[in-house]
Amino acid sequence: MSDVIVIIPTYNEIENAESIIRAVFSQKRDFHVLIVDDNSPDKTGEIVKGLQQEFKNQLFILERKEKSGLGTAYISGFEWALEKSYQYIFEMDADFSHNPDDLPRLYNACVAGADIAVGSRYVKGITVVNWPLSRILLSYGASRYVRLITRMKVKDSTAGFICYKRVVLEAINLKKIKFVGYAFQIEMKFKAYKKGFKIEEIPVIFKDRTKGKSKMSGGIITEAIFGVISLKIKSLFSK
Ligand SMILES: Nc1nc2c(ncn2[C@@H]2O[C@H](COP(=O)(O)OP(=O)(O)O)[C@@H](O)[C@H]2O)c(=O)[nH]1
Ligand SMILES: [Mg+2]
């Protein structure tokens, strides 16, 4: 039984699903995979279920009825993983923006003492490949903005390539996490930071997807802008 699970949310990732799953299982270490699929119209879920024959007791799927956002997909995945005995719980995208070959480095950082290892684009300059300049500026600008408002010492606060130690997810009240997009990533890190957990940033190269489409939307950006201010204000009253 592995003590590591990689949670991958999917919505219309038919072009990436099989290869990302194989890429995780090709790692030397025994990682398990949980796909959280929101009833993708392109039948991503069917592909995953087909692969379960080959990867018995290693590949799992949580199927939700409709598209409900990245944040709640991860919350459902975390709750699933905490019911089992996994000690290291990963977040990773399905689109190869996060390189599965970096999984061991994040895992090792947690084994060596970090509570959270963040695959970070902004510790060694800006290590983002193929994103349009507008998106790099948006993401980098967001990270500066979050640092300014929250004072949290994390350079890539919207990063979604993360290894959590089990204790962190047990300590955070997952029912109270309210954001769904980038703000979800910020909220999780901020709550862990406030609880005194050790967050370590591991430099990674983030590549834009080459297959399938982004699900990012304007609403997600608005949520992040106002969400950060609201997180900070609430934290001032909950000391
Ligand atoms: N289950 C689920 N997965 C989602 C949803 N929105 C995005 N995803 C997945 O989350 C990951 C990141 O989304 P992506 O569209 O690449 O966002 P971007 O990288 O910010 O452009 C991908 O694996 C998507 O398939 C959702 O509403 N539900
Ligand atoms: Mg993406």
Coordinates of C-alpha atoms and ligand atoms in Angstrom, one line a residue:
M1 CA 0.0 0.0 0.0
S2 CA 1.5 3.4 -1.1
D3 CA 1.3 6.3 1.4
V4 CA 1.3 8.9 -1.5
I5 CA -1.7 9.9 -3.6
V6 CA -1.7 12.3 -6.5
I7 CA -5.0 14.0 -6.9
I8 CA -5.7 15.2 -10.4
P9 CA -8.9 17.1 -11.2
T10 CA -10.2 16.7 -14.7
Y11 CA -12.7 18.4 -16.9
N12 CA -12.6 17.6 -20.6
E13 CA -9.0 16.2 -20.5
I14 CA -9.5 13.4 -22.9
E15 CA -6.3 14.3 -24.7
N16 CA -4.2 14.3 -21.5
A17 CA -5.8 11.8 -19.1
E18 CA -4.2 8.6 -20.2
S19 CA -0.7 10.0 -20.7
I20 CA -0.7 11.9 -17.4
I21 CA -1.8 8.8 -15.5
R22 CA 0.9 6.7 -17.2
A23 CA 3.5 9.4 -16.5
V24 CA 2.7 9.2 -12.7
F25 CA 2.8 5.4 -12.7
S26 CA 6.2 5.4 -14.6
Q27 CA 7.9 7.1 -11.6
K28 CA 10.2 4.9 -9.5
R29 CA 8.3 5.5 -6.4
D30 CA 4.9 3.9 -5.9
F31 CA 2.4 6.8 -6.2
H32 CA -1.3 6.3 -6.3
V33 CA -3.6 8.5 -8.4
L34 CA -7.1 9.8 -7.7
I35 CA -8.9 11.5 -10.6
V36 CA -11.7 13.8 -9.7
D37 CA -13.8 14.1 -12.8
D38 CA -16.9 16.3 -13.1
N39 CA -18.8 14.2 -15.6
S40 CA -16.7 15.5 -18.5
P41 CA -18.7 15.6 -21.7
D42 CA -15.7 14.3 -23.6
K43 CA -15.8 11.1 -21.6
T44 CA -12.5 11.5 -19.8
G45 CA -14.1 9.4 -17.0
E46 CA -14.5 6.4 -19.3
I47 CA -10.9 6.5 -20.2
V48 CA -9.9 6.5 -16.6
K49 CA -12.2 3.7 -15.7
G50 CA -10.8 1.6 -18.6
L51 CA -7.3 2.1 -17.2
Q52 CA -8.4 1.0 -13.8
Q53 CA -8.2 -2.6 -15.1
E54 CA -4.5 -2.2 -15.8
F55 CA -3.8 -0.2 -12.6
K56 CA -5.8 -2.1 -10.0
N57 CA -5.6 -0.7 -6.5
Q58 CA -3.5 2.2 -7.7
L59 CA -5.8 4.3 -9.8
F60 CA -9.0 5.7 -8.3
I61 CA -11.8 7.9 -9.6
L62 CA -14.2 10.2 -7.9
E63 CA -17.0 11.2 -10.2
R64 CA -19.1 14.3 -9.6
K65 CA -22.3 15.0 -11.4
E66 CA -21.4 18.4 -12.9
K67 CA -18.6 20.9 -13.3
S68 CA -18.2 22.4 -9.9
G69 CA -14.8 24.1 -9.9
L70 CA -11.2 23.2 -9.1
G71 CA -11.4 24.1 -5.4
T72 CA -14.3 21.8 -4.5
A73 CA -12.8 19.0 -6.7
Y74 CA -9.7 19.1 -4.5
I75 CA -11.7 19.3 -1.3
S76 CA -13.6 16.2 -2.3
G77 CA -10.3 14.5 -3.2
F78 CA -8.7 15.6 0.1
E79 CA -11.6 14.1 2.1
W80 CA -11.4 10.9 0.1
A81 CA -7.6 10.7 0.8
L82 CA -8.0 11.4 4.5
E83 CA -10.4 8.6 4.9
K84 CA -7.7 6.3 3.7
S85 CA -4.2 6.1 5.2
Y86 CA -2.3 8.3 2.8
Q87 CA 0.4 10.4 4.4
Y88 CA 1.4 12.6 1.5
I89 CA -1.3 14.2 -0.6
F90 CA -0.6 15.9 -3.9
E91 CA -2.4 18.4 -6.1
M92 CA -1.5 18.3 -9.8
D93 CA -3.1 19.4 -13.0
A94 CA -3.9 17.0 -15.8
D95 CA -2.5 19.1 -18.6
F96 CA 1.3 18.5 -18.1
S97 CA 1.8 22.1 -17.0
H98 CA 3.1 20.4 -13.9
N99 CA 5.8 17.9 -14.8
P100 CA 5.2 14.5 -13.2
D101 CA 9.0 14.0 -13.1
D102 CA 9.0 16.7 -10.4
L103 CA 6.8 14.6 -8.1
P104 CA 9.8 13.0 -6.3
R105 CA 11.4 16.3 -5.5
L106 CA 8.3 17.7 -3.9
Y107 CA 7.8 14.4 -2.0
N108 CA 11.4 14.4 -0.8
A109 CA 11.1 17.9 0.5
C110 CA 8.1 16.8 2.7
V111 CA 10.0 13.7 3.9
A112 CA 12.9 16.0 4.8
G113 CA 10.8 18.2 7.0
A114 CA 8.5 20.5 5.1
D115 CA 4.8 20.3 5.9
I116 CA 3.9 21.6 2.4
A117 CA 6.1 21.5 -0.7
V118 CA 5.0 24.0 -3.4
G119 CA 6.2 23.6 -7.0
S120 CA 7.1 27.2 -7.5
R121 CA 7.5 29.2 -10.7
Y122 CA 8.9 32.3 -8.9
V123 CA 11.9 31.2 -6.8
K124 CA 14.5 31.1 -9.6
G125 CA 13.4 34.1 -11.6
I126 CA 10.2 33.3 -13.6
T127 CA 10.2 29.8 -14.8
V128 CA 7.2 29.7 -17.0
V129 CA 7.3 28.4 -20.6
N130 CA 5.0 29.1 -23.4
W131 CA 2.5 31.2 -21.6
P132 CA 1.4 34.4 -23.3
L133 CA 3.1 37.4 -21.6
S134 CA -0.3 38.6 -20.4
R135 CA -0.8 35.4 -18.4
I136 CA 2.7 35.5 -16.9
L137 CA 2.1 39.1 -15.9
L138 CA -1.3 38.2 -14.4
S139 CA 0.1 35.3 -12.4
Y140 CA 3.3 37.0 -11.3
G141 CA 1.4 40.2 -10.5
A142 CA -1.1 38.1 -8.4
S143 CA 1.8 36.6 -6.5
R144 CA 3.2 40.1 -5.6
Y145 CA -0.2 41.3 -4.7
V146 CA -0.9 38.4 -2.4
R147 CA 2.5 38.9 -0.6
L148 CA 1.8 42.6 -0.2
I149 CA -1.6 42.1 1.3
T150 CA -1.2 38.9 3.4
R151 CA 2.6 39.2 4.2
M152 CA 2.8 35.5 3.7
K153 CA 6.3 34.5 2.7
V154 CA 5.4 32.4 -0.3
K155 CA 6.5 33.6 -3.7
D156 CA 4.1 31.5 -5.9
S157 CA 0.9 31.7 -3.9
T158 CA -1.4 30.6 -6.8
A159 CA 0.7 27.5 -7.6
G160 CA -1.4 24.3 -7.9
F161 CA 1.4 21.8 -7.8
I162 CA 1.7 20.8 -4.2
C163 CA 2.5 18.1 -1.8
Y164 CA 0.7 18.3 1.6
K165 CA 1.6 16.3 4.6
R166 CA -1.6 14.6 6.0
V167 CA -1.4 16.7 9.2
V168 CA -1.9 19.9 7.3
L169 CA -5.1 18.8 5.7
E170 CA -6.3 17.4 9.0
A171 CA -5.6 20.8 10.7
I172 CA -7.4 22.9 8.2
N173 CA -11.2 23.0 8.3
L174 CA -11.9 21.9 4.8
K175 CA -15.6 22.6 5.1
K176 CA -14.8 26.3 5.5
I177 CA -12.7 26.7 2.4
K178 CA -14.8 28.8 0.2
F179 CA -13.0 29.7 -2.9
V180 CA -12.9 27.7 -6.1
G181 CA -10.3 29.1 -8.6
Y182 CA -6.8 30.6 -8.0
A183 CA -8.1 32.0 -4.7
F184 CA -8.5 28.4 -3.5
Q185 CA -4.8 27.9 -3.9
I186 CA -4.1 31.1 -2.0
E187 CA -6.6 30.3 0.7
M188 CA -5.1 26.8 1.4
K189 CA -1.6 28.2 1.7
F190 CA -2.7 31.1 3.8
K191 CA -4.6 29.0 6.3
A192 CA -1.7 26.6 6.6
Y193 CA 0.7 29.5 7.0
K194 CA -1.4 31.0 9.8
K195 CA -1.4 27.7 11.6
G196 CA 2.4 27.7 11.5
F197 CA 3.1 25.0 9.1
K198 CA 6.4 25.0 7.2
I199 CA 6.0 25.8 3.6
E200 CA 8.9 25.1 1.3
E201 CA 9.1 26.3 -2.3
I202 CA 10.7 23.9 -4.8
P203 CA 11.7 25.5 -8.2
V204 CA 9.8 23.9 -11.1
I205 CA 9.4 24.8 -14.7
F206 CA 5.7 25.3 -15.6
K207 CA 4.8 24.8 -19.2
D208 CA 1.5 25.9 -20.8
R209 CA -0.6 23.0 -21.9
T210 CA -0.2 21.8 -25.5
K211 CA -3.4 19.7 -25.6
G212 CA -7.0 20.6 -24.6
K213 CA -8.3 23.9 -23.4
S214 CA -7.8 26.0 -20.3
K215 CA -10.9 26.4 -18.1
M216 CA -9.7 29.6 -16.6
S217 CA -12.2 32.5 -16.6
G218 CA -12.6 36.1 -15.7
G219 CA -14.7 35.3 -12.7
I220 CA -11.9 33.3 -11.2
I221 CA -9.6 36.4 -11.4
T222 CA -12.2 38.6 -9.7
E223 CA -12.7 36.0 -7.0
A224 CA -8.9 36.1 -6.3
I225 CA -8.6 39.9 -6.2
F226 CA -11.4 40.4 -3.6
G227 CA -10.8 37.0 -2.0
V228 CA -7.3 37.9 -0.8
I229 CA -8.5 41.0 0.9
S230 CA -11.3 39.2 2.6
L231 CA -8.9 36.4 3.7
K232 CA -6.6 39.0 5.3
I233 CA -9.4 40.9 7.0
K234 CA -10.9 37.7 8.4
S235 CA -7.5 36.5 9.7
L236 CA -7.2 39.7 11.7
F237 CA -10.3 38.9 13.6
S238 CA -9.6 35.3 14.2
K239 CA -6.4 35.5 16.2
Ligands
LIG1 N1 -13.0 18.3 -11.8 C1 -12.7 19.5 -12.2 N2 -11.5 19.8 -12.8 C2 -11.3 21.0 -13.3 C3 -12.3 22.1 -13.2 N3 -11.8 23.2 -13.8 C4 -10.5 22.9 -14.1 N4 -10.2 21.6 -13.8 C5 -9.0 20.9 -14.0 O1 -8.0 21.6 -13.3 C6 -6.7 21.6 -13.9 C7 -6.3 23.0 -14.2 O2 -7.2 23.6 -15.1 P1 -6.8 24.4 -16.4 O3 -7.9 24.6 -17.3 O4 -5.5 23.8 -17.0 O5 -6.4 25.9 -15.8 P2 -5.2 26.8 -16.1 O6 -4.0 25.9 -16.0 O7 -5.3 27.8 -15.0 O8 -5.4 27.3 -17.4 C8 -6.9 20.7 -15.2 O9 -6.5 19.4 -14.9 C9 -8.4 20.8 -15.4 O10 -8.9 19.7 -16.2 C10 -13.6 21.7 -12.6 O11 -14.5 22.5 -12.6 N5 -13.7 20.5 -12.2
MG2 MG -3.6 24.4 -17.1

